[in-house]
Coordinates of C-alpha atoms in Angstrom, one line a residue:
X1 CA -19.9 -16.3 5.8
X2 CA -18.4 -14.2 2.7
X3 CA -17.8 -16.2 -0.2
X4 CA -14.2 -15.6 -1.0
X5 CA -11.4 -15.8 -4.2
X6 CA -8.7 -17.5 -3.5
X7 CA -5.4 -15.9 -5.2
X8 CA -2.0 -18.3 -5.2
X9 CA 0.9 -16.0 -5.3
X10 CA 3.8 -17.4 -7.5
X11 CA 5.9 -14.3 -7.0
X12 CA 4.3 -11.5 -9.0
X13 CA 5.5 -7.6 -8.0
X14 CA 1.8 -7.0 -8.6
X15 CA 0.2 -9.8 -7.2
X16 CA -1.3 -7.8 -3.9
X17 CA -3.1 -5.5 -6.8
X18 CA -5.2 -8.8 -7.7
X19 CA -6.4 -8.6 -4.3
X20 CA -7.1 -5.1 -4.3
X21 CA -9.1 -5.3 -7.8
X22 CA -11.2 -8.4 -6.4
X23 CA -12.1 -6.7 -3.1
X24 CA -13.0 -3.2 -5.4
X25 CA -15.8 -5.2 -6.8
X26 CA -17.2 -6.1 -3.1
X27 CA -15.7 -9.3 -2.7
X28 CA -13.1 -10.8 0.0
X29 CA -10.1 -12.5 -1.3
X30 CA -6.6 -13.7 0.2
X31 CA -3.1 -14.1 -1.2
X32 CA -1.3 -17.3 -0.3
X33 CA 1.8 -18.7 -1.7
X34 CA 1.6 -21.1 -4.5
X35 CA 2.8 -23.9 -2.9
X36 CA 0.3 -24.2 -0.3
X37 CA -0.9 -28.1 0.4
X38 CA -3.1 -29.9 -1.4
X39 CA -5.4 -29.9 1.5
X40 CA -5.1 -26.3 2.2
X41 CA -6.7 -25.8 -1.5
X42 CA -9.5 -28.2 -0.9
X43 CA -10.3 -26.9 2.8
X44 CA -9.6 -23.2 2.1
X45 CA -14.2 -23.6 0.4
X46 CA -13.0 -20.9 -2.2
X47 CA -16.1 -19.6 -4.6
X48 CA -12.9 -19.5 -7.6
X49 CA -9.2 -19.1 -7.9
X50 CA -6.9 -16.9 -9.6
X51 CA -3.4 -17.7 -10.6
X52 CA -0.7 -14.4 -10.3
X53 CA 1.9 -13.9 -13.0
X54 CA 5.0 -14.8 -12.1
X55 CA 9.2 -13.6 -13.1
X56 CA 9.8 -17.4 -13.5
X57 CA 9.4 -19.8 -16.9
X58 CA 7.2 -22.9 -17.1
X59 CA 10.2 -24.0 -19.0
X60 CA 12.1 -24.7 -16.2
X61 CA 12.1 -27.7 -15.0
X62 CA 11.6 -26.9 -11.5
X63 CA 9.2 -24.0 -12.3
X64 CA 6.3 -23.1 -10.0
X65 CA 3.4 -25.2 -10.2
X66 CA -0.1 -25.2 -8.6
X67 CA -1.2 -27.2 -6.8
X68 CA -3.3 -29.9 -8.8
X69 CA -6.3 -29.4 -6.5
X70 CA -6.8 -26.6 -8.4
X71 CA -7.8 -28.0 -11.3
X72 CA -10.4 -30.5 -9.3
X73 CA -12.0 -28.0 -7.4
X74 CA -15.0 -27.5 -9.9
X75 CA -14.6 -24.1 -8.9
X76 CA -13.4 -21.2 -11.8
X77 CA -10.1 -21.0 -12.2
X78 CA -8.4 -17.8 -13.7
X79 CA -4.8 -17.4 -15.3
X80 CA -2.9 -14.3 -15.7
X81 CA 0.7 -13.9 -17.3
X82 CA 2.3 -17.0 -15.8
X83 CA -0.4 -18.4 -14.5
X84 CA -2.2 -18.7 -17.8
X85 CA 1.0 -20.9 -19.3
X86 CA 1.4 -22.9 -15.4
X87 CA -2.1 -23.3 -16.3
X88 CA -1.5 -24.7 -20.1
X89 CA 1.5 -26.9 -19.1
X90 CA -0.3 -28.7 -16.5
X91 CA -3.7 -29.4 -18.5
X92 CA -1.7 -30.7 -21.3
X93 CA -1.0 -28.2 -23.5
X94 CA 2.7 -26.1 -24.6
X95 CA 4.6 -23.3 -23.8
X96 CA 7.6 -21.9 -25.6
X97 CA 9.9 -19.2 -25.4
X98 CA 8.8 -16.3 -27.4
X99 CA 11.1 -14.6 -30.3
X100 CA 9.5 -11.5 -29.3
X101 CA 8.6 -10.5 -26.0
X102 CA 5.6 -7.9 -25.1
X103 CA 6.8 -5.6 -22.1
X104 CA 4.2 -2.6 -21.8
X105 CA 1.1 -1.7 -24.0
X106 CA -0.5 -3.8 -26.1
X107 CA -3.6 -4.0 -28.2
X108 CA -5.2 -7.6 -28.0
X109 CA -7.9 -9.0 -30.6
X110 CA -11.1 -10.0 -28.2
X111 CA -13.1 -13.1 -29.3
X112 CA -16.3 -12.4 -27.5
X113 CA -17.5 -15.7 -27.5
X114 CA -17.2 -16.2 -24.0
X115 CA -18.3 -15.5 -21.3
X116 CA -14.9 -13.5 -19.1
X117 CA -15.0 -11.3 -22.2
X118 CA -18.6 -11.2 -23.7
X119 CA -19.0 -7.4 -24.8
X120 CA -15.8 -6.0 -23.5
X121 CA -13.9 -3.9 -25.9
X122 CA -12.1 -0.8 -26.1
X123 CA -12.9 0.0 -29.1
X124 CA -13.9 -1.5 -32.5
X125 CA -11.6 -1.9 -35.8
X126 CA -12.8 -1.3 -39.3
X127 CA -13.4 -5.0 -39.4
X128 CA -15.8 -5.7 -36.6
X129 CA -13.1 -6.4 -34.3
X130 CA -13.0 -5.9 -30.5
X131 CA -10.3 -4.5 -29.3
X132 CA -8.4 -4.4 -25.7
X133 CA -6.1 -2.1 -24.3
X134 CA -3.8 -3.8 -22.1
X135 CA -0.8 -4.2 -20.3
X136 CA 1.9 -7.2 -21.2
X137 CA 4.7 -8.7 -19.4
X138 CA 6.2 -11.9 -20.7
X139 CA 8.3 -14.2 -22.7
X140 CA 7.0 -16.7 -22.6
X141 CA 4.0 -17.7 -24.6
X142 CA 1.8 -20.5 -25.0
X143 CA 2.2 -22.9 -28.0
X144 CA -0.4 -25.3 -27.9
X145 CA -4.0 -24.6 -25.8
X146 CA -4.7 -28.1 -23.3
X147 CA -7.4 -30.1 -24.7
X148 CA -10.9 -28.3 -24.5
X149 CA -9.8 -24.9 -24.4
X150 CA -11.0 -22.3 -27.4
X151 CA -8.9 -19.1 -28.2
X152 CA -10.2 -16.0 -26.4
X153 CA -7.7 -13.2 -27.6
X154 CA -4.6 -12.9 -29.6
X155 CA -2.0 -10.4 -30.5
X156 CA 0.5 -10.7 -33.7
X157 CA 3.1 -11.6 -31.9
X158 CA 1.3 -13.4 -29.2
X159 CA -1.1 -16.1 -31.1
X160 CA -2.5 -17.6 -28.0
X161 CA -3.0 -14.5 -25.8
X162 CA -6.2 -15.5 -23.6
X163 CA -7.7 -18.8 -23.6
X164 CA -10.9 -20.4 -22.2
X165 CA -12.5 -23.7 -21.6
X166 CA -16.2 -22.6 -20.6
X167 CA -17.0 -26.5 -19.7
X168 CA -14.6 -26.9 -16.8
X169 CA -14.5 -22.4 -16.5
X170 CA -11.3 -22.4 -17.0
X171 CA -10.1 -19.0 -17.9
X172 CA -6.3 -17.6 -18.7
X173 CA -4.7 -14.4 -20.3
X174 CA -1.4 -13.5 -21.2
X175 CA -2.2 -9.5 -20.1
X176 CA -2.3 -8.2 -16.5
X177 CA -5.9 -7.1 -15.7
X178 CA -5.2 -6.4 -12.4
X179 CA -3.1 -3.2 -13.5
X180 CA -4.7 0.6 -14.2
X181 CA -3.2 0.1 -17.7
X182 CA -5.0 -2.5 -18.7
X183 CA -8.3 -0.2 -19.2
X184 CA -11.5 -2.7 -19.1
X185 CA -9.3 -5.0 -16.1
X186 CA -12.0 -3.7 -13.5
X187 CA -14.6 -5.3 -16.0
X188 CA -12.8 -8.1 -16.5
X189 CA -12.3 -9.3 -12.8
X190 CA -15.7 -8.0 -11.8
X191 CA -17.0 -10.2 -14.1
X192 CA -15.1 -13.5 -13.3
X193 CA -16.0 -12.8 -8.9
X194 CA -19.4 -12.2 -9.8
X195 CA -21.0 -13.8 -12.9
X196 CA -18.3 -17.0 -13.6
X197 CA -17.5 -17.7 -9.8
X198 CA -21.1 -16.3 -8.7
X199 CA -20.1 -14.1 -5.7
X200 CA -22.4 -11.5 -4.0
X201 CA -21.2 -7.5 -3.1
X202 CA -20.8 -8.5 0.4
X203 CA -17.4 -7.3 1.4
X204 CA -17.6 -3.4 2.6
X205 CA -16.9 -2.1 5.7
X206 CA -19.6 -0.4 7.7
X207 CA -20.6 -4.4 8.2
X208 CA -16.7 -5.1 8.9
X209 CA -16.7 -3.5 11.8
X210 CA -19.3 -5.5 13.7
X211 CA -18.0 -8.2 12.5
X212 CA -14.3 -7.1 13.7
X213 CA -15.7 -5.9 16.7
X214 CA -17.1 -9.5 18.0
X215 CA -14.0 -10.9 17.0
X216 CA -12.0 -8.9 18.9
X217 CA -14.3 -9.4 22.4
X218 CA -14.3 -13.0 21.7
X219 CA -10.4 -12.9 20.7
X220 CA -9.3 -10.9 24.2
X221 CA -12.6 -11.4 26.7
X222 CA -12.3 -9.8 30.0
X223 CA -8.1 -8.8 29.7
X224 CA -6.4 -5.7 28.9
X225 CA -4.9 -4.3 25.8
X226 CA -2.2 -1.7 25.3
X227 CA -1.3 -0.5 21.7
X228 CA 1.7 1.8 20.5
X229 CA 0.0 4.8 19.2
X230 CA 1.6 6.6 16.5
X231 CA -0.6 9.0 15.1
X232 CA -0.4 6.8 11.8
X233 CA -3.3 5.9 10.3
X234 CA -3.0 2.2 10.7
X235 CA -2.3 2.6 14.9
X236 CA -5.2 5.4 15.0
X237 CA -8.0 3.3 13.0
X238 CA -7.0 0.2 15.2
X239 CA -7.1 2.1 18.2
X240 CA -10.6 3.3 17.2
X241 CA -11.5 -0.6 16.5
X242 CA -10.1 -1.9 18.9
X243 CA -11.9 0.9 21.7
X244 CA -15.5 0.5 19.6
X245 CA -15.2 -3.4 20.9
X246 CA -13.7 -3.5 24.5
X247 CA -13.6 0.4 25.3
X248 CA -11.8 1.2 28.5
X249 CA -10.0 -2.3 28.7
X250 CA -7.6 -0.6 26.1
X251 CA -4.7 1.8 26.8
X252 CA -2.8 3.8 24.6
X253 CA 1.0 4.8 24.7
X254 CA 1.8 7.6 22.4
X255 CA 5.2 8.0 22.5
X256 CA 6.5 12.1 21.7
X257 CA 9.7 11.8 20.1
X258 CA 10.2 15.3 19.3
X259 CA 10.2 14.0 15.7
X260 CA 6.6 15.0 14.8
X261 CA 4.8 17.2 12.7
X262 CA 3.3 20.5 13.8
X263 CA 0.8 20.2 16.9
X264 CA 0.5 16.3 16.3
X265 CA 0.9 15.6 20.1
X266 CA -2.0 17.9 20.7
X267 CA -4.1 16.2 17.5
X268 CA -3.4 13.2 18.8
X269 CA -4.3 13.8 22.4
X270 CA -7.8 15.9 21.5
X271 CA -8.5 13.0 19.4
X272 CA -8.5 9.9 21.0
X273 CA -8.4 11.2 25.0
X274 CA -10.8 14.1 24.7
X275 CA -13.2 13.0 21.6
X276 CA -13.3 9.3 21.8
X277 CA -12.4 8.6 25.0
X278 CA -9.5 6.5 25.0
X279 CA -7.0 6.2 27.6
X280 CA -3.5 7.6 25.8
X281 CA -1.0 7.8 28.4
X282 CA 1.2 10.4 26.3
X283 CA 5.1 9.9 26.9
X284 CA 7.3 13.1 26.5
X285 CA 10.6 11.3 25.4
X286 CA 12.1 14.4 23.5
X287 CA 15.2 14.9 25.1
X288 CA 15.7 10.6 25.4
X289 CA 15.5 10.8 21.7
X290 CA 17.9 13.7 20.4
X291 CA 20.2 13.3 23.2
X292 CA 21.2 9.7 21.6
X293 CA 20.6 11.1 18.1
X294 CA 23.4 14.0 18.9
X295 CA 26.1 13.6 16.6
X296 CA 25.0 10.8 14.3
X297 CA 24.8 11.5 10.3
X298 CA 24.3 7.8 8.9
X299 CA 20.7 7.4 7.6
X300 CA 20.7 3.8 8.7
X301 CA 22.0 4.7 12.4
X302 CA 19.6 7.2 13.0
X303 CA 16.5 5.0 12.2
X304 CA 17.7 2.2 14.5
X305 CA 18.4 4.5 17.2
X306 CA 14.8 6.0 17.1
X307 CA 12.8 2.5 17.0
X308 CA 15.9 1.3 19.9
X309 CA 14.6 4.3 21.9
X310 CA 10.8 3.4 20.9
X311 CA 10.9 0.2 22.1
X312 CA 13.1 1.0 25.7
X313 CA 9.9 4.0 26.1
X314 CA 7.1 1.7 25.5
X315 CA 8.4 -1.4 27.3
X316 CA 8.8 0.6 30.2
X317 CA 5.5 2.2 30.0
X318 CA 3.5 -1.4 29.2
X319 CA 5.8 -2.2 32.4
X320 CA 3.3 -0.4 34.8
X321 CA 0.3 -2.0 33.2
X322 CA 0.3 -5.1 35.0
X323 CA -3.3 -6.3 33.7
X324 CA -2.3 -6.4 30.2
X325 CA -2.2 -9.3 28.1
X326 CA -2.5 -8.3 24.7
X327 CA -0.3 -6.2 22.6
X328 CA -2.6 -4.4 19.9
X329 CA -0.8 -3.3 16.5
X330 CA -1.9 -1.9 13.3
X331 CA -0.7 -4.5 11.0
X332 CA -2.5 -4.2 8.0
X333 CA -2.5 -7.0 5.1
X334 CA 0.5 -5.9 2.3
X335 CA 2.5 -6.9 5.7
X336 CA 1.3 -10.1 5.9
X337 CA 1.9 -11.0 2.6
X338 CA 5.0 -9.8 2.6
X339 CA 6.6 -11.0 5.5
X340 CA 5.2 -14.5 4.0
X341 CA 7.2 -14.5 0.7
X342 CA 6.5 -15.8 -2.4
X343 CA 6.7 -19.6 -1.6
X344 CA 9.9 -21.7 -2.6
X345 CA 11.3 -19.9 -5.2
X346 CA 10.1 -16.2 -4.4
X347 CA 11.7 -13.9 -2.2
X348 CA 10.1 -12.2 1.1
X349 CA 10.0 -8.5 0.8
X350 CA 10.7 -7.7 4.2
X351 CA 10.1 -9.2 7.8
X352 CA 7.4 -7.9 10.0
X353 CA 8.7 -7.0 13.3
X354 CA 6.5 -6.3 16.4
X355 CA 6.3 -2.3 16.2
X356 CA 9.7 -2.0 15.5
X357 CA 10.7 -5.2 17.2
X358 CA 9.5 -5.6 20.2
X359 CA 11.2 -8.3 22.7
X360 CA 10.3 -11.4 23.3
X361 CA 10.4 -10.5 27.6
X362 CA 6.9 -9.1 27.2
X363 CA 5.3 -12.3 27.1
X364 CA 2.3 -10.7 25.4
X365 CA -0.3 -12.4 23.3
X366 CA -0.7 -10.5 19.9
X367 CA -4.0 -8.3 18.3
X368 CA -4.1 -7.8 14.6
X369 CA -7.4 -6.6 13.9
X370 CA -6.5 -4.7 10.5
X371 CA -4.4 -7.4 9.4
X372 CA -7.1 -8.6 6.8
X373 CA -7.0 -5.0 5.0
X374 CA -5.4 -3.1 2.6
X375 CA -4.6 0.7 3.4
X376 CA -7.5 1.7 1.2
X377 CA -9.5 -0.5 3.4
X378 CA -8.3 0.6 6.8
X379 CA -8.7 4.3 5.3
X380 CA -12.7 3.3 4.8
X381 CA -12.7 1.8 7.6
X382 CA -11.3 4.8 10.0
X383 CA -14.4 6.9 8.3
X384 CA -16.8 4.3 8.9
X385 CA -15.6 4.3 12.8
X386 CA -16.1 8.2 13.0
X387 CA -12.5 8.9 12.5
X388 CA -11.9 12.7 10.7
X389 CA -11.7 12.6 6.9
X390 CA -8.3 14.4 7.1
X391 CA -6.6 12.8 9.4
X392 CA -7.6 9.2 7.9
X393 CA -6.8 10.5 4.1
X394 CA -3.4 12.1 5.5
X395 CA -0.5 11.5 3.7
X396 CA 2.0 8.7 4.8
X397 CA 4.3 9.7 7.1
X398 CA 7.6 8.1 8.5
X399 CA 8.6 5.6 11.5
X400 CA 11.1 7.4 12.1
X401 CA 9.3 10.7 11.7
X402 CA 10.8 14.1 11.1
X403 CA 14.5 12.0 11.8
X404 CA 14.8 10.9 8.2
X405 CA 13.8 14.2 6.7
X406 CA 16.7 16.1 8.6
X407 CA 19.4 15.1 6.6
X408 CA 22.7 14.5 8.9
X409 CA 22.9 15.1 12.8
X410 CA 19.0 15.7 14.1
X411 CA 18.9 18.7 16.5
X412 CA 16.0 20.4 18.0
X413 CA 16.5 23.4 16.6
X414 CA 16.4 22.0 13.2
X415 CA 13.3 19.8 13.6
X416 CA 11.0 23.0 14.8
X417 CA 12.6 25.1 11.5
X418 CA 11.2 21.5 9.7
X419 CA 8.0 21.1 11.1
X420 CA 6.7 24.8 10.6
X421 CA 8.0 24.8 6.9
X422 CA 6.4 21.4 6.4
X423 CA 3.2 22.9 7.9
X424 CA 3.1 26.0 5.1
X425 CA 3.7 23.3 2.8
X426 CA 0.8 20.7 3.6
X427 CA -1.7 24.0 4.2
X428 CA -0.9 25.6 1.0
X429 CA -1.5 22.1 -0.9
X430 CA -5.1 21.3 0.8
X431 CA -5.9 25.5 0.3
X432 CA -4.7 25.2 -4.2
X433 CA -7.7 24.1 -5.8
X434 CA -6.6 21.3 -8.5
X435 CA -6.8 21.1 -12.2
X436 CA -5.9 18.1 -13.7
X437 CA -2.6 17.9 -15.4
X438 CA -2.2 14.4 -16.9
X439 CA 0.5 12.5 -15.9
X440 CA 1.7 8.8 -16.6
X441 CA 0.8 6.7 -14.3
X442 CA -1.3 9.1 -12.1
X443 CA -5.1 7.9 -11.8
X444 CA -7.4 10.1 -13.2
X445 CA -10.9 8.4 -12.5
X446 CA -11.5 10.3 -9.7
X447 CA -10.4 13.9 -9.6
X448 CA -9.2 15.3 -6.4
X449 CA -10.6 19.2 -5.1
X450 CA -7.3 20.1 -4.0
X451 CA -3.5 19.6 -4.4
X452 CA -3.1 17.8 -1.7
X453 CA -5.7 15.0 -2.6
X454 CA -3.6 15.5 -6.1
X455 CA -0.4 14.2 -4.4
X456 CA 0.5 10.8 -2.8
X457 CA 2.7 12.4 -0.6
X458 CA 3.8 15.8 0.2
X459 CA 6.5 16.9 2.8
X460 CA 9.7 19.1 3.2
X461 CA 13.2 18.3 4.3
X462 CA 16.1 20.3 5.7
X463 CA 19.0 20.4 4.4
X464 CA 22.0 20.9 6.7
X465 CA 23.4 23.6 4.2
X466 CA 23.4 27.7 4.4
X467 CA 23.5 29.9 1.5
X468 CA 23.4 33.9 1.3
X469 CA 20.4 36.1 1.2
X470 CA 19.3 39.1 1.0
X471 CA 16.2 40.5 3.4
X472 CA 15.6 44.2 3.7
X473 CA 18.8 45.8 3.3
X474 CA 20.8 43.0 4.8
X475 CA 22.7 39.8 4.2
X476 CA 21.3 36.7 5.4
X477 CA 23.6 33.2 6.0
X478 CA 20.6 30.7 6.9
X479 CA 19.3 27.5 6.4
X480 CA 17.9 26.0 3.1
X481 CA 14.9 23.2 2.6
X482 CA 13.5 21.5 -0.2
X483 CA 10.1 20.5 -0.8
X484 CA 8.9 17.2 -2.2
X485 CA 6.1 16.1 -4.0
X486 CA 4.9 12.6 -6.1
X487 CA 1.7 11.2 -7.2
X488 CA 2.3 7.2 -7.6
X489 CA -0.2 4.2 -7.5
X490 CA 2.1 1.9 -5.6
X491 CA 4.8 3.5 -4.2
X492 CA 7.0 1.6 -5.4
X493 CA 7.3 4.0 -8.8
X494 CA 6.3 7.7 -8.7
X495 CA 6.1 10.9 -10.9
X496 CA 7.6 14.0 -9.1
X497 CA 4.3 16.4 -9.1
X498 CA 3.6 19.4 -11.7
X499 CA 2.8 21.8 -9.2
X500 CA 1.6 25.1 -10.2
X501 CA 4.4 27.7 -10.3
X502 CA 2.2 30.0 -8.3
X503 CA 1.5 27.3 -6.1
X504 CA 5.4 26.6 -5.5
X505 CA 6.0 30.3 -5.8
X506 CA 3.7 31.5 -2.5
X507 CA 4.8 28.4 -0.4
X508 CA 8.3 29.7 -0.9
X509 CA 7.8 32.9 -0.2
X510 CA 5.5 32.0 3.3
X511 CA 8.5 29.6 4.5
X512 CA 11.0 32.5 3.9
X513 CA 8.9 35.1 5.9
X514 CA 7.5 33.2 8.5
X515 CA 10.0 30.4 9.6
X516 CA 13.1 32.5 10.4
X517 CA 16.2 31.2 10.2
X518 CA 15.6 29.8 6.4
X519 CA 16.4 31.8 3.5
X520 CA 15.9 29.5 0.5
X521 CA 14.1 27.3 -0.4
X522 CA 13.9 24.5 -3.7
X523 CA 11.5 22.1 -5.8
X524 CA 12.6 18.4 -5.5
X525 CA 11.9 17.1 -9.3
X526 CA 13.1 14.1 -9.2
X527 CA 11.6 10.7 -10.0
X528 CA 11.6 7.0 -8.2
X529 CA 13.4 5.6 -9.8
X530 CA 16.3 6.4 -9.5
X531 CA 15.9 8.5 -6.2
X532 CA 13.9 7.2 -3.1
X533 CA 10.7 9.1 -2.3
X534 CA 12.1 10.3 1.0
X535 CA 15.5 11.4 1.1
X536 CA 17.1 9.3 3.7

């Protein structure tokens, strides 16, 4: 049995990068929402509990709160952002609005005198002081500590910026360690799983597997299991999981839009059919696909055309499997928490549909066996199973595919100029040796070996546009595509990527000699925000 963290979301944008920093130091932890029952809390046998931040004010009146179980556990409790001031109001101490709020970097005052903080610093001031470079996002700010509670760190404008009773382990800061920015957060959270709440290193996934694997045999037992292969990571790692535990009782439908990148069909085939041995009945739906794609320009349209056509291919396909009764999917855990939402007063992020939405007609019983992990995880994982480093570590790639990154009406003869640009693009990337360039944001603890481990994602698109050339002695009226590239922790911001000019300079000039029927090409530098990451 792992000993676990319990997190209680109370509607935090970075509340899944708790979990994430918990299960870096080798321990398992889940995000619920706040207002789980009283009895859940008391059940759920957590080793210690962490409170997210939060956009809402304890000054409210009908704020978030957790749930008081919390605080009777006996268990360490830790507060961050808002859950530091839920934390205050509730023991018995105050919280104000501030008349200045911290947004971004900020340099707290450490009283080492405990034991979440005991020899962490950044650095030392001429006084003797530790120091701690972190990251702030609040207004609010706690007035008055609860009986029994000592200060633990404090900023000039923030008085009462971390706060600890060491009797009942009680622990809350007004920073964010959870984030990259704030530098000694690792420390910080390593600390409170492992010394405070007294966790052991036992979450990796080499032992994951056999214990996903039993799961899964006791889960499906003697029936049959059929699972959408994409050529994703998520489908492909499940599909290697899922095969380790029941082998041939699993069938795979790969479904060959038209709408892939170069030679994926035969990657995927060689992979799973000839090297692992799993049954991939591969579906050549190409002309299905752009025949109802001809004609339609609207972004939207196009996407719910191509999971439509998905779901008609595979449903009919599952149709001649009359032994199965599970429906395998790669679901991973940033899904489950999302399609969860953030408890009363939070938002869900989006729903999770049944690849793509399957219907209800099926009647099949669901398998989920990544649905604990993050995509760092199932990445470990899929090299742990044998899975090839490349193909696990490959950049994320589209639902829709190559659909989204035609810009207007998708035609054939515009996806197979796409796909071979794309290809010069990606194999220039992984050939570039990398040399750091430092950019905000952008991770530098472990340096990459190539520009393609340099980049979070990496693709072209074409753009439904000609403009003149000149080749040889002769004009030229062809096509133009742009390439895009972004390094980003979360996706949800990202830098546009400093590629080397020479770098940008011989894919250009390979897409322009090889792929004939393009004649220019250009150097998406745009950030998110305000664009999107993909185009469409």
């Amino acid at each position: 049995m792992h000993s676990k963290i319990l997190i209680l979301d109370f509607g935090s944008q970075v509340t899944q990068l708790i979990a994430r920093r918990v299960r870096d130091s080798g321990v398992f932890s889940e995000v619920f929402p706040y207002d789980v029952s009283e009895e859940f809390v008391r059940n759920y046998g957590a080793a210690g509990v962490i409170l997210s931040g939060s956009h809402n004010s304890t000054l409210e009146g009908d704020s978030p709160r957790a749930p008081q179980a919390v605080f009777e556990l006996g268990v360490p409790v830790l507060g961050i952002c808002y859950g530091m001031q839920t934390m205050a109001a509730q023991l018995g101490g105050k919280v104000e609005n501030g008349l200045v709020r911290e947004f971004g970097y900020a340099e707290v005052r450490a009283r080492s005198h405990t034991k979440l903080l005991n020899g962490i610093a950044d650095f030392v001031t001429d006084e003797g002081h530790g120091m701690l470079k972190v990251w702030m996002s609040h207004g609010d700010k706690v007035l008055e500590m609860p009986q029994g509670f000592k200060l633990m760190g404090n900023t000039p404008s923030c008085p009462i910026a971390a706060m600890a009773d060491e009797e009942r382990q009680f622990y809350g800061v007004q920073f964010h360690p959870e984030v990259t920015h704030t530098v000694q957060g690792k420390a910080m959270i390593g600390r409170f799983v492992h010394e405070i709440c007294g966790c052991k290193s036992d979450w990796n996934m080499p032992d994951y597997i056999s214990e996903a694997v039993e799961k899964i045999r006791a889960q499906v037992g003697t029936d049959d299991v059929i699972l959408g292969l994409s050529g994703g990571v998520d489908s492909s790692v499940a599909a290697a999981l899922i095969h380790r535990a029941i082998g041939d009782q699993l069938t795979c439908v790969f479904v060959d839009h038209g709408l892939l990148r170069l030679d994926e069909g035969k990657m995927v085939m060689d992979m799973f059919a000839k090297n692992l041995g799993v049954k991939v009945i591969r579906v050549d739906a190409e002309e299905q696909f752009m025949g109802h794609l001809a004609g339609v320009t609207d972004p939207e349209q196009k996407r719910k055309i191509i999971g439509r056509e998905f779901v008609e291919v595979f449903q009919v396909e599952s149709g001649k499997l009359v032994n199965a009764k599970w429906l395998a999917q790669g679901t991973i855990y940033p899904d489950v928490i999302e399609s969860a939402g953030k408890g009363k007063k939070g938002q869900t992020i989006k729903s999770h549909h049944n690849v793509g939405g399957l219907p209800d007609t099926m009647k099949l019983k669901l398998l989920e066996p990544l649905r604990e992990l993050f995509k760092d995880e199932v990445r470990k994982l899929g090299v742990a199973l044998g899975l090839p480093h490349d193909m696990v570590y490959r950049h994320p790639f589209p639902g829709p595919g190559l659909g989204v990154r035609i810009l207007g009406e998708v035609k054939k003869d515009y996806a197979d100029l796409l796909r071979r640009a794309d290809a010069i693009f990606i194999e220039e990337l992984r050939n570039t040796p990398y040399e750091p360039v430092v950019v905000p944001g952008f991770d530098q603890d472990s340096v990459p070996t190539n520009w393609y481990e340099a980049t979070s994602q990496a693709f072209a698109v074409f753009l439904p546009v000609k403009s003149v050339g000149v080749m040889g002695d002769g004009r030229t009226y062809e096509w133009v595509v742009a390439l895009r590239a972004v390094q980003t922790q979360d996706f949800m911001t990202a830098h546009w990527a400093h590629l080397p000019h020479a770098l940008l300079g011989k894919v250009s000039n390979r897409i322009i000699n090889e792929v004939r029927g393009i004649n220019r090409v250009v150097y998406d530098i745009s950030g998110k925000p305000p664009a999107t990451i993909e185009w469409e």
